[in-house]
PDB file of C-alpha atoms in Angstrom:
ATOM      1  CA  MET A  61     -13.790  11.199 -66.791  1.00  0.00           C
ATOM      2  CA  ALA A  62     -12.849   7.735 -67.863  1.00  0.00           C
ATOM      3  CA  ARG A  63      -9.197   8.768 -68.030  1.00  0.00           C
ATOM      4  CA  ARG A  64      -9.592  10.306 -64.696  1.00  0.00           C
ATOM      5  CA  SER A  65     -11.005   7.235 -63.279  1.00  0.00           C
ATOM      6  CA  ARG A  66      -8.031   5.071 -64.841  1.00  0.00           C
ATOM      7  CA  HIS A  67      -5.770   7.459 -63.511  1.00  0.00           C
ATOM      8  CA  ARG A  68      -7.277   7.161 -59.698  1.00  0.00           C
ATOM      9  CA  LEU A  69      -7.261   3.304 -60.257  1.00  0.00           C
ATOM     10  CA  LEU A  70      -3.813   3.285 -60.975  1.00  0.00           C
ATOM     11  CA  LEU A  71      -2.947   5.413 -58.042  1.00  0.00           C
ATOM     12  CA  LEU A  72      -4.868   3.080 -55.821  1.00  0.00           C
ATOM     13  CA  LEU A  73      -2.698   0.034 -57.257  1.00  0.00           C
ATOM     14  CA  LEU A  74       0.207   1.780 -56.802  1.00  0.00           C
ATOM     15  CA  ARG A  75      -0.591   2.777 -53.280  1.00  0.00           C
ATOM     16  CA  TYR A  76      -1.316  -0.866 -51.995  1.00  0.00           C
ATOM     17  CA  LEU A  77       1.726  -2.035 -54.239  1.00  0.00           C
ATOM     18  CA  VAL A  78       4.138   0.143 -52.403  1.00  0.00           C
ATOM     19  CA  VAL A  79       2.639  -0.426 -48.708  1.00  0.00           C
ATOM     20  CA  ALA A  80       3.138  -4.087 -49.535  1.00  0.00           C
ATOM     21  CA  LEU A  81       6.936  -3.738 -50.335  1.00  0.00           C
ATOM     22  CA  GLY A  82       7.154  -1.378 -47.522  1.00  0.00           C
ATOM     23  CA  TYR A  83       8.385   1.267 -49.716  1.00  0.00           C
ATOM     24  CA  HIS A  84       6.892   4.787 -49.164  1.00  0.00           C
ATOM     25  CA  LYS A  85       8.716   7.244 -51.478  1.00  0.00           C
ATOM     26  CA  ALA A  86       6.352   6.906 -54.289  1.00  0.00           C
ATOM     27  CA  TYR A  87       4.248  10.045 -55.777  1.00  0.00           C
ATOM     28  CA  GLY A  88       1.372  10.656 -53.161  1.00  0.00           C
ATOM     29  CA  PHE A  89       2.869   8.981 -50.182  1.00  0.00           C
ATOM     30  CA  SER A  90       4.586  10.771 -47.155  1.00  0.00           C
ATOM     31  CA  ALA A  91       7.874   9.293 -46.034  1.00  0.00           C
ATOM     32  CA  PRO A  92       7.533   7.612 -42.584  1.00  0.00           C
ATOM     33  CA  LYS A  93       8.989   9.996 -39.940  1.00  0.00           C
ATOM     34  CA  ASP A  94      11.283   9.023 -37.139  1.00  0.00           C
ATOM     35  CA  GLN A  95       9.751   6.312 -35.393  1.00  0.00           C
ATOM     36  CA  GLN A  96       8.321   7.442 -31.893  1.00  0.00           C
ATOM     37  CA  VAL A  97       8.763   5.408 -28.629  1.00  0.00           C
ATOM     38  CA  VAL A  98       6.269   5.755 -25.936  1.00  0.00           C
ATOM     39  CA  THR A  99       7.320   4.513 -22.552  1.00  0.00           C
ATOM     40  CA  ALA A 100       4.509   4.022 -19.917  1.00  0.00           C
ATOM     41  CA  VAL A 101       4.577   2.350 -16.415  1.00  0.00           C
ATOM     42  CA  GLU A 102       1.947  -0.552 -16.183  1.00  0.00           C
ATOM     43  CA  TYR A 103      -1.564   0.169 -14.959  1.00  0.00           C
ATOM     44  CA  GLN A 104      -0.884   3.937 -15.879  1.00  0.00           C
ATOM     45  CA  GLU A 105      -2.035   6.053 -18.830  1.00  0.00           C
ATOM     46  CA  ALA A 106      -0.223   5.944 -22.322  1.00  0.00           C
ATOM     47  CA  ILE A 107      -1.200   8.005 -25.507  1.00  0.00           C
ATOM     48  CA  LEU A 108      -0.462   6.931 -28.770  1.00  0.00           C
ATOM     49  CA  ALA A 109      -0.024  10.317 -30.949  1.00  0.00           C
ATOM     50  CA  CYS A 110      -0.140   9.975 -34.879  1.00  0.00           C
ATOM     51  CA  LYS A 111       2.067  12.923 -36.067  1.00  0.00           C
ATOM     52  CA  THR A 112      -0.044  13.705 -39.206  1.00  0.00           C
ATOM     53  CA  PRO A 113      -1.921  17.030 -40.840  1.00  0.00           C
ATOM     54  CA  LYS A 114      -4.853  18.156 -38.960  1.00  0.00           C
ATOM     55  CA  LYS A 115      -7.765  15.959 -39.211  1.00  0.00           C
ATOM     56  CA  THR A 116     -10.264  17.351 -42.234  1.00  0.00           C
ATOM     57  CA  VAL A 117     -13.850  15.875 -42.895  1.00  0.00           C
ATOM     58  CA  SER A 118     -12.713  13.793 -45.691  1.00  0.00           C
ATOM     59  CA  SER A 119      -9.760  12.118 -43.851  1.00  0.00           C
ATOM     60  CA  ARG A 120     -10.100   8.563 -43.086  1.00  0.00           C
ATOM     61  CA  LEU A 121      -8.001   7.143 -40.237  1.00  0.00           C
ATOM     62  CA  GLU A 122      -6.697   3.365 -39.271  1.00  0.00           C
ATOM     63  CA  TRP A 123      -4.769   2.409 -36.579  1.00  0.00           C
ATOM     64  CA  LYS A 124      -2.952  -1.000 -36.536  1.00  0.00           C
ATOM     65  CA  LYS A 125      -1.111  -3.192 -34.118  1.00  0.00           C
ATOM     66  CA  LEU A 126       1.871  -4.895 -36.023  1.00  0.00           C
ATOM     67  CA  GLY A 127       3.378  -8.031 -35.256  1.00  0.00           C
ATOM     68  CA  ARG A 128       3.304 -11.629 -36.504  1.00  0.00           C
ATOM     69  CA  SER A 129      -0.094 -10.759 -37.539  1.00  0.00           C
ATOM     70  CA  VAL A 130      -1.461  -7.149 -38.111  1.00  0.00           C
ATOM     71  CA  SER A 131      -4.767  -6.471 -36.055  1.00  0.00           C
ATOM     72  CA  PHE A 132      -6.961  -3.509 -36.148  1.00  0.00           C
ATOM     73  CA  VAL A 133      -6.903  -1.036 -33.271  1.00  0.00           C
ATOM     74  CA  TYR A 134      -9.174   1.593 -34.762  1.00  0.00           C
ATOM     75  CA  TYR A 135     -11.005   0.853 -37.667  1.00  0.00           C
ATOM     76  CA  GLN A 136     -14.296   2.206 -39.226  1.00  0.00           C
ATOM     77  CA  GLN A 137     -14.407   5.051 -36.599  1.00  0.00           C
ATOM     78  CA  THR A 138     -14.517   2.468 -34.053  1.00  0.00           C
ATOM     79  CA  LEU A 139     -12.022   1.135 -31.054  1.00  0.00           C
ATOM     80  CA  GLN A 140     -11.534  -2.903 -31.777  1.00  0.00           C
ATOM     81  CA  GLY A 141     -11.013  -5.150 -29.533  1.00  0.00           C
ATOM     82  CA  ASP A 142      -9.084  -4.755 -26.045  1.00  0.00           C
ATOM     83  CA  PHE A 143      -9.118  -1.433 -26.986  1.00  0.00           C
ATOM     84  CA  LYS A 144     -12.721  -0.368 -26.613  1.00  0.00           C
ATOM     85  CA  LEU A 145     -11.642   1.066 -23.373  1.00  0.00           C
ATOM     86  CA  ALA A 146      -9.546   3.329 -24.666  1.00  0.00           C
ATOM     87  CA  GLU A 147     -10.235   6.982 -26.048  1.00  0.00           C
ATOM     88  CA  MET A 148     -10.103   8.505 -29.269  1.00  0.00           C
ATOM     89  CA  ILE A 149      -8.527  12.096 -29.256  1.00  0.00           C
ATOM     90  CA  ASP A 150      -8.596  13.580 -32.702  1.00  0.00           C
ATOM     91  CA  PHE A 151      -6.044  11.151 -34.405  1.00  0.00           C
ATOM     92  CA  ASN A 152      -4.510   9.781 -31.165  1.00  0.00           C
ATOM     93  CA  ILE A 153      -5.202   6.834 -28.870  1.00  0.00           C
ATOM     94  CA  ARG A 154      -5.350   7.480 -24.942  1.00  0.00           C
ATOM     95  CA  ILE A 155      -4.950   4.108 -23.090  1.00  0.00           C
ATOM     96  CA  LYS A 156      -6.247   4.639 -19.803  1.00  0.00           C
ATOM     97  CA  ASN A 157      -4.774   1.711 -17.985  1.00  0.00           C
ATOM     98  CA  VAL A 158      -2.093   0.263 -19.843  1.00  0.00           C
ATOM     99  CA  THR A 159      -0.771  -3.233 -19.295  1.00  0.00           C
ATOM    100  CA  ARG A 160       2.305  -5.295 -20.664  1.00  0.00           C
ATOM    101  CA  SER A 161       0.118  -7.270 -23.226  1.00  0.00           C
ATOM    102  CA  ASP A 162      -0.365  -3.660 -24.957  1.00  0.00           C
ATOM    103  CA  ALA A 163       3.473  -3.347 -25.654  1.00  0.00           C
ATOM    104  CA  GLY A 164       4.307  -3.489 -28.969  1.00  0.00           C
ATOM    105  CA  LYS A 165       4.308  -1.496 -32.602  1.00  0.00           C
ATOM    106  CA  TYR A 166       1.467   0.588 -33.965  1.00  0.00           C
ATOM    107  CA  ARG A 167       0.627   2.517 -37.205  1.00  0.00           C
ATOM    108  CA  CYS A 168      -1.431   4.978 -37.790  1.00  0.00           C
ATOM    109  CA  GLU A 169      -2.513   5.518 -41.454  1.00  0.00           C
ATOM    110  CA  VAL A 170      -4.334   8.798 -42.786  1.00  0.00           C
ATOM    111  CA  SER A 171      -5.826   8.614 -46.144  1.00  0.00           C
ATOM    112  CA  ALA A 172      -7.258  11.829 -47.651  1.00  0.00           C
ATOM    113  CA  PRO A 173      -8.112  12.779 -51.296  1.00  0.00           C
ATOM    114  CA  SER A 174      -6.102  15.156 -52.920  1.00  0.00           C
ATOM    115  CA  GLU A 175      -5.970  16.801 -56.434  1.00  0.00           C
ATOM    116  CA  GLN A 176      -3.785  14.431 -57.796  1.00  0.00           C
ATOM    117  CA  GLY A 177      -5.742  11.241 -56.067  1.00  0.00           C
ATOM    118  CA  GLN A 178      -5.878   9.477 -52.918  1.00  0.00           C
ATOM    119  CA  ASN A 179      -2.876  10.620 -50.574  1.00  0.00           C
ATOM    120  CA  LEU A 180      -1.740   8.147 -47.509  1.00  0.00           C
ATOM    121  CA  GLU A 181       0.324   9.105 -44.874  1.00  0.00           C
ATOM    122  CA  GLU A 182       1.607   6.994 -41.982  1.00  0.00           C
ATOM    123  CA  ASP A 183       3.302   7.176 -38.765  1.00  0.00           C
ATOM    124  CA  THR A 184       4.647   4.584 -36.322  1.00  0.00           C
ATOM    125  CA  VAL A 185       4.617   4.329 -32.703  1.00  0.00           C
ATOM    126  CA  THR A 186       6.530   1.857 -30.567  1.00  0.00           C
ATOM    127  CA  LEU A 187       4.663   1.212 -27.237  1.00  0.00           C
ATOM    128  CA  GLU A 188       7.249  -0.122 -24.055  1.00  0.00           C
ATOM    129  CA  VAL A 189       5.372  -0.764 -21.039  1.00  0.00           C
ATOM    130  CA  LEU A 190       7.660  -0.697 -17.744  1.00  0.00           C
ATOM    131  CA  VAL A 191       7.010  -3.350 -15.177  1.00  0.00           C
ATOM    132  CA  ALA A 192       7.763  -3.481 -11.507  1.00  0.00           C
ATOM    133  CA  PRO A 193       9.518  -6.947 -10.363  1.00  0.00           C
ATOM    134  CA  ALA A 194       7.242  -9.568  -8.707  1.00  0.00           C
ATOM    135  CA  VAL A 195       8.451 -11.258  -5.297  1.00  0.00           C
ATOM    136  CA  PRO A 196      11.734 -12.962  -6.683  1.00  0.00           C
ATOM    137  CA  SER A 197      12.306 -16.788  -6.108  1.00  0.00           C
ATOM    138  CA  CYS A 198      15.456 -17.445  -3.871  1.00  0.00           C
ATOM    139  CA  GLU A 199      17.395 -20.397  -3.474  1.00  0.00           C
ATOM    140  CA  VAL A 200      19.050 -20.881  -0.028  1.00  0.00           C
ATOM    141  CA  PRO A 201      20.601 -24.338   1.170  1.00  0.00           C
ATOM    142  CA  SER A 202      19.270 -24.653   4.958  1.00  0.00           C
ATOM    143  CA  SER A 203      22.659 -26.269   5.896  1.00  0.00           C
ATOM    144  CA  ALA A 204      26.421 -26.553   4.437  1.00  0.00           C
ATOM    145  CA  LEU A 205      29.882 -27.900   5.649  1.00  0.00           C
ATOM    146  CA  SER A 206      32.745 -25.223   5.996  1.00  0.00           C
ATOM    147  CA  GLY A 207      35.046 -25.246   3.335  1.00  0.00           C
ATOM    148  CA  THR A 208      32.645 -25.983   0.719  1.00  0.00           C
ATOM    149  CA  VAL A 209      31.580 -24.139  -2.411  1.00  0.00           C
ATOM    150  CA  VAL A 210      27.585 -22.935  -2.051  1.00  0.00           C
ATOM    151  CA  GLU A 211      25.532 -20.931  -4.437  1.00  0.00           C
ATOM    152  CA  LEU A 212      22.357 -18.940  -3.531  1.00  0.00           C
ATOM    153  CA  ARG A 213      20.213 -18.031  -6.271  1.00  0.00           C
ATOM    154  CA  CYS A 214      17.796 -15.243  -6.944  1.00  0.00           C
ATOM    155  CA  GLN A 215      15.271 -14.638 -10.189  1.00  0.00           C
ATOM    156  CA  ASP A 216      12.368 -12.589 -11.188  1.00  0.00           C
ATOM    157  CA  LYS A 217      10.669 -13.055 -14.116  1.00  0.00           C
ATOM    158  CA  GLU A 218       8.154  -9.898 -14.296  1.00  0.00           C
ATOM    159  CA  GLY A 219      10.084  -6.939 -14.489  1.00  0.00           C
ATOM    160  CA  ASN A 220      11.073  -4.734 -17.431  1.00  0.00           C
ATOM    161  CA  PRO A 221      13.447  -3.378 -17.765  1.00  0.00           C
ATOM    162  CA  ALA A 222      15.510  -6.685 -16.269  1.00  0.00           C
ATOM    163  CA  PRO A 223      16.008  -5.987 -12.581  1.00  0.00           C
ATOM    164  CA  GLU A 224      19.445  -5.983 -10.846  1.00  0.00           C
ATOM    165  CA  TYR A 225      19.711  -8.165  -7.667  1.00  0.00           C
ATOM    166  CA  THR A 226      21.094  -7.431  -4.014  1.00  0.00           C
ATOM    167  CA  TRP A 227      21.810  -9.729  -1.045  1.00  0.00           C
ATOM    168  CA  PHE A 228      21.295  -9.322   2.618  1.00  0.00           C
ATOM    169  CA  LYS A 229      22.340 -11.179   5.398  1.00  0.00           C
ATOM    170  CA  ASP A 230      20.595 -10.679   8.624  1.00  0.00           C
ATOM    171  CA  GLY A 231      18.993  -7.479   7.010  1.00  0.00           C
ATOM    172  CA  ILE A 232      22.173  -6.013   6.218  1.00  0.00           C
ATOM    173  CA  ARG A 233      23.147  -5.385   2.524  1.00  0.00           C
ATOM    174  CA  LEU A 234      26.135  -7.132   1.248  1.00  0.00           C
ATOM    175  CA  LEU A 235      28.592  -5.406  -0.630  1.00  0.00           C
ATOM    176  CA  GLU A 236      29.009  -6.392  -4.399  1.00  0.00           C
ATOM    177  CA  ASN A 237      32.802  -5.991  -3.782  1.00  0.00           C
ATOM    178  CA  PRO A 238      33.213  -8.252  -0.100  1.00  0.00           C
ATOM    179  CA  ARG A 239      36.758  -7.156   0.360  1.00  0.00           C
ATOM    180  CA  LEU A 240      35.197  -3.475   1.085  1.00  0.00           C
ATOM    181  CA  GLY A 241      33.481  -5.024   4.214  1.00  0.00           C
ATOM    182  CA  SER A 242      34.559  -5.481   7.671  1.00  0.00           C
ATOM    183  CA  GLN A 243      36.858  -8.141   8.377  1.00  0.00           C
ATOM    184  CA  SER A 244      34.299 -10.118  10.731  1.00  0.00           C
ATOM    185  CA  THR A 245      32.608 -11.412   7.595  1.00  0.00           C
ATOM    186  CA  ASN A 246      33.668 -13.889   5.058  1.00  0.00           C
ATOM    187  CA  SER A 247      35.332 -12.056   1.868  1.00  0.00           C
ATOM    188  CA  SER A 248      35.438 -15.043  -0.335  1.00  0.00           C
ATOM    189  CA  TYR A 249      31.864 -14.872  -2.042  1.00  0.00           C
ATOM    190  CA  THR A 250      31.219 -13.471  -5.483  1.00  0.00           C
ATOM    191  CA  MET A 251      27.768 -11.449  -6.408  1.00  0.00           C
ATOM    192  CA  ASN A 252      26.740 -11.218  -9.486  1.00  0.00           C
ATOM    193  CA  THR A 253      23.919  -8.567  -9.579  1.00  0.00           C
ATOM    194  CA  LYS A 254      22.798  -9.329 -13.362  1.00  0.00           C
ATOM    195  CA  THR A 255      21.803 -12.858 -12.820  1.00  0.00           C
ATOM    196  CA  GLY A 256      21.222 -13.033  -9.205  1.00  0.00           C
ATOM    197  CA  THR A 257      23.603 -15.593  -7.926  1.00  0.00           C
ATOM    198  CA  LEU A 258      25.625 -15.367  -4.492  1.00  0.00           C
ATOM    199  CA  GLN A 259      28.754 -17.817  -4.444  1.00  0.00           C
ATOM    200  CA  PHE A 260      31.121 -18.557  -1.486  1.00  0.00           C
ATOM    201  CA  ASN A 261      34.004 -20.137  -2.914  1.00  0.00           C
ATOM    202  CA  THR A 262      34.913 -21.349   1.066  1.00  0.00           C
ATOM    203  CA  VAL A 263      31.866 -21.191   3.075  1.00  0.00           C
ATOM    204  CA  SER A 264      33.000 -20.809   6.787  1.00  0.00           C
ATOM    205  CA  LYS A 265      30.811 -20.687   9.881  1.00  0.00           C
ATOM    206  CA  LEU A 266      30.728 -16.851  10.017  1.00  0.00           C
ATOM    207  CA  ASP A 267      28.113 -17.165   6.986  1.00  0.00           C
ATOM    208  CA  THR A 268      25.496 -18.706   8.943  1.00  0.00           C
ATOM    209  CA  GLY A 269      22.328 -16.310   9.215  1.00  0.00           C
ATOM    210  CA  GLU A 270      19.253 -15.356   7.320  1.00  0.00           C
ATOM    211  CA  TYR A 271      19.684 -14.401   3.529  1.00  0.00           C
ATOM    212  CA  SER A 272      16.985 -12.293   1.567  1.00  0.00           C
ATOM    213  CA  CYS A 273      17.335 -11.221  -2.034  1.00  0.00           C
ATOM    214  CA  GLU A 274      15.840  -8.004  -3.557  1.00  0.00           C
ATOM    215  CA  ALA A 275      15.027  -7.363  -7.112  1.00  0.00           C
ATOM    216  CA  ARG A 276      15.032  -3.888  -8.445  1.00  0.00           C
ATOM    217  CA  ASN A 277      14.346  -2.000 -11.652  1.00  0.00           C
ATOM    218  CA  SER A 278      13.254   1.801 -12.510  1.00  0.00           C
ATOM    219  CA  VAL A 279       9.811   1.102 -11.493  1.00  0.00           C
ATOM    220  CA  GLY A 280      10.065  -0.439  -8.376  1.00  0.00           C
ATOM    221  CA  TYR A 281      11.456  -3.364  -6.069  1.00  0.00           C
ATOM    222  CA  ARG A 282      10.530  -6.471  -4.169  1.00  0.00           C
ATOM    223  CA  ARG A 283      12.295  -8.946  -1.738  1.00  0.00           C
ATOM    224  CA  CYS A 284      11.826 -12.492  -1.073  1.00  0.00           C
ATOM    225  CA  PRO A 285      11.174 -13.732   2.556  1.00  0.00           C
ATOM    226  CA  GLY A 286      14.539 -14.439   4.335  1.00  0.00           C
ATOM    227  CA  LYS A 287      15.690 -18.220   4.680  1.00  0.00           C
ATOM    228  CA  ARG A 288      18.395 -19.172   7.052  1.00  0.00           C
ATOM    229  CA  MET A 289      21.623 -21.225   5.993  1.00  0.00           C
ATOM    230  CA  GLN A 290      23.517 -22.838   8.979  1.00  0.00           C
ATOM    231  CA  VAL A 291      27.048 -23.833   8.355  1.00  0.00           C
ATOM    232  CA  ASP A 292      29.115 -26.235  10.620  1.00  0.00           C
ATOM    233  CA  ASP A 293      32.386 -27.438  10.795  1.00  0.00           C
ATOM    234  CA  LEU A 294      33.524 -30.962   9.555  1.00  0.00           C
ATOM    235  CA  ASN A 295      33.426 -32.876  12.700  1.00  0.00           C
ATOM    236  CA  ILE A 296      37.005 -34.905  12.393  1.00  0.00           C
ATOM    237  CA  SER A 297      37.007 -36.094  15.797  1.00  0.00           C
ATOM    238  CA  GLY A 298      33.867 -37.764  15.426  1.00  0.00           C
ATOM    239  CA  ILE A 299      34.321 -39.566  12.089  1.00  0.00           C
ATOM    240  CA  ILE A 300      37.654 -40.748  13.754  1.00  0.00           C
ATOM    241  CA  ALA A 301      35.737 -42.073  16.649  1.00  0.00           C
ATOM    242  CA  ALA A 302      33.342 -43.608  14.696  1.00  0.00           C
ATOM    243  CA  VAL A 303      36.036 -45.415  12.545  1.00  0.00           C
ATOM    244  CA  VAL A 304      37.887 -46.551  15.901  1.00  0.00           C
ATOM    245  CA  VAL A 305      34.555 -48.187  17.015  1.00  0.00           C
ATOM    246  CA  VAL A 306      33.510 -50.064  13.782  1.00  0.00           C
ATOM    247  CA  ALA A 307      37.197 -51.586  13.869  1.00  0.00           C
ATOM    248  CA  LEU A 308      36.681 -52.706  17.533  1.00  0.00           C
ATOM    249  CA  VAL A 309      33.590 -53.944  17.030  1.00  0.00           C
ATOM    250  CA  ILE A 310      35.252 -56.020  13.635  1.00  0.00           C
ATOM    251  CA  SER A 311      38.311 -57.144  15.887  1.00  0.00           C
ATOM    252  CA  VAL A 312      36.043 -58.676  18.894  1.00  0.00           C
ATOM    253  CA  CYS A 313      33.822 -60.345  15.977  1.00  0.00           C
ATOM    254  CA  GLY A 314      36.810 -61.864  14.585  1.00  0.00           C
ATOM    255  CA  LEU A 315      38.454 -62.725  18.201  1.00  0.00           C
ATOM    256  CA  GLY A 316      34.785 -64.641  18.767  1.00  0.00           C
ATOM    257  CA  VAL A 317      35.133 -66.337  15.878  1.00  0.00           C
ATOM    258  CA  CYS A 318      38.399 -67.624  16.377  1.00  0.00           C
ATOM    259  CA  TYR A 319      37.777 -68.498  20.012  1.00  0.00           C
ATOM    260  CA  ALA A 320      34.973 -70.748  19.099  1.00  0.00           C
ATOM    261  CA  GLN A 321      37.136 -73.043  16.437  1.00  0.00           C
ATOM    262  CA  ARG A 322      39.663 -73.565  19.112  1.00  0.00           C
ATOM    263  CA  LYS A 323      36.903 -74.625  21.240  1.00  0.00           C
ATOM    264  CA  GLY A 324      35.414 -76.747  18.754  1.00  0.00           C
ATOM    265  CA  TYR A 325      31.984 -75.570  18.880  1.00  0.00           C
ATOM    266  CA  PHE A 326      31.720 -75.583  15.000  1.00  0.00           C
ATOM    267  CA  SER A 327      33.328 -79.055  15.084  1.00  0.00           C
ATOM    268  CA  LYS A 328      30.966 -80.495  17.686  1.00  0.00           C
ATOM    269  CA  GLU A 329      27.694 -79.186  16.032  1.00  0.00           C
ATOM    270  CA  THR A 330      29.289 -80.991  12.744  1.00  0.00           C
ATOM    271  CA  SER A 331      29.757 -84.544  14.708  1.00  0.00           C
ATOM    272  CA  PHE A 332      26.283 -83.997  15.992  1.00  0.00           C
ATOM    273  CA  GLN A 333      24.637 -83.816  13.004  1.00  0.00           C
ATOM    274  CA  LYS A 334      26.868 -86.546  11.398  1.00  0.00           C
ATOM    275  CA  SER A 335      25.794 -89.011  14.105  1.00  0.00           C
ATOM    276  CA  ASN A 336      21.987 -88.024  13.744  1.00  0.00           C
ATOM    277  CA  SER A 337      21.979 -88.837  10.077  1.00  0.00           C
ATOM    278  CA  SER A 338      23.916 -92.165  10.857  1.00  0.00           C
ATOM    279  CA  SER A 339      21.032 -93.175  13.251  1.00  0.00           C
ATOM    280  CA  LYS A 340      18.362 -92.368  11.004  1.00  0.00           C
ATOM    281  CA  ALA A 341      20.115 -94.511   8.266  1.00  0.00           C
ATOM    282  CA  THR A 342      20.442 -97.220  10.691  1.00  0.00           C
ATOM    283  CA  THR A 343      16.733 -96.730  11.667  1.00  0.00           C
ATOM    284  CA  MET A 344      15.427 -96.849   7.935  1.00  0.00           C
ATOM    285  CA  SER A 345      17.616-100.131   7.269  1.00  0.00           C
ATOM    286  CA  GLU A 346      15.967-101.902   9.943  1.00  0.00           C
ATOM    287  CA  ASN A 347      12.622-101.137   8.973  1.00  0.00           C
ATOM    288  CA  ASP A 348      13.520-102.020   5.387  1.00  0.00           C
ATOM    289  CA  PHE A 349      14.567-105.341   6.442  1.00  0.00           C
ATOM    290  CA  LYS A 350      11.393-106.001   8.706  1.00  0.00           C
ATOM    291  CA  HIS A 351       9.289-104.807   5.812  1.00  0.00           C
ATOM    292  CA  THR A 352      11.070-107.168   3.373  1.00  0.00           C
ATOM    293  CA  LYS A 353      10.926-110.109   5.768  1.00  0.00           C
ATOM    294  CA  SER A 354       6.844-109.944   6.164  1.00  0.00           C
ATOM    295  CA  PHE A 355       6.985-109.624   2.226  1.00  0.00           C
ATOM    296  CA  ILE A 356       8.890-113.103   2.278  1.00  0.00           C
ATOM    297  CA  ILE A 357       6.717-114.780   4.753  1.00  0.00           C
TER     298      ILE A 357
END
């Protein structure tokens, strides 16, 4: 009896050692099966199946979610935490309303007594949750000058798998290869369907219009509201006219200053200031003289 107890204790210690080292080929342990990948659309149903022998009365089942830390999903015949609303079907977990936070790697562990001791079997399931894109954020400049480089940006952070992007002008889809389009459109743009950028190498007045972007993946698609971009030509004649007007104003001011100097307006003002200061000096000297005279008397 004591010998059998020691043998069982040795098997238990070996079990925990093998689980800790991640090696499953020891006696009494089944090698892990090929990992399952379960794909589910967000807010729909997902079933995590544990592919082990049929459940018996003496079987003990545990489900764990793996990650930076291991958390129990099913323990002591009770669903734990966020999985309390799920349902157990034999060894399997049925999640009725899966969300993106449920994505990850799960492991079921089934232990049952055998003639050689405690037997442990494991199965790993990876749950991937597909998420439709949200309304993408679109950056479209309201105005631009003809001949310049202009870039429009579109981005979505929700979709899984990562969405691809398509740009529309005035409700009409822009081709990824602009050279295949009509001759009435500017063919100098470059569209990146992965990053969502639309770049005009030399924007022209033909590019004036309302732009919107669509993010699409295998689950769904969303489009941002249209934004108008106005492209104007650079007004060369207006710039030249403004320069001419400024030059004329400077010339007129210069001629006015020269005319004033010739007429002696600036010199008269100076002589007036000098005579003013000399009269003040004379008055002060007379007052000082009177004051001195009265002091002597």
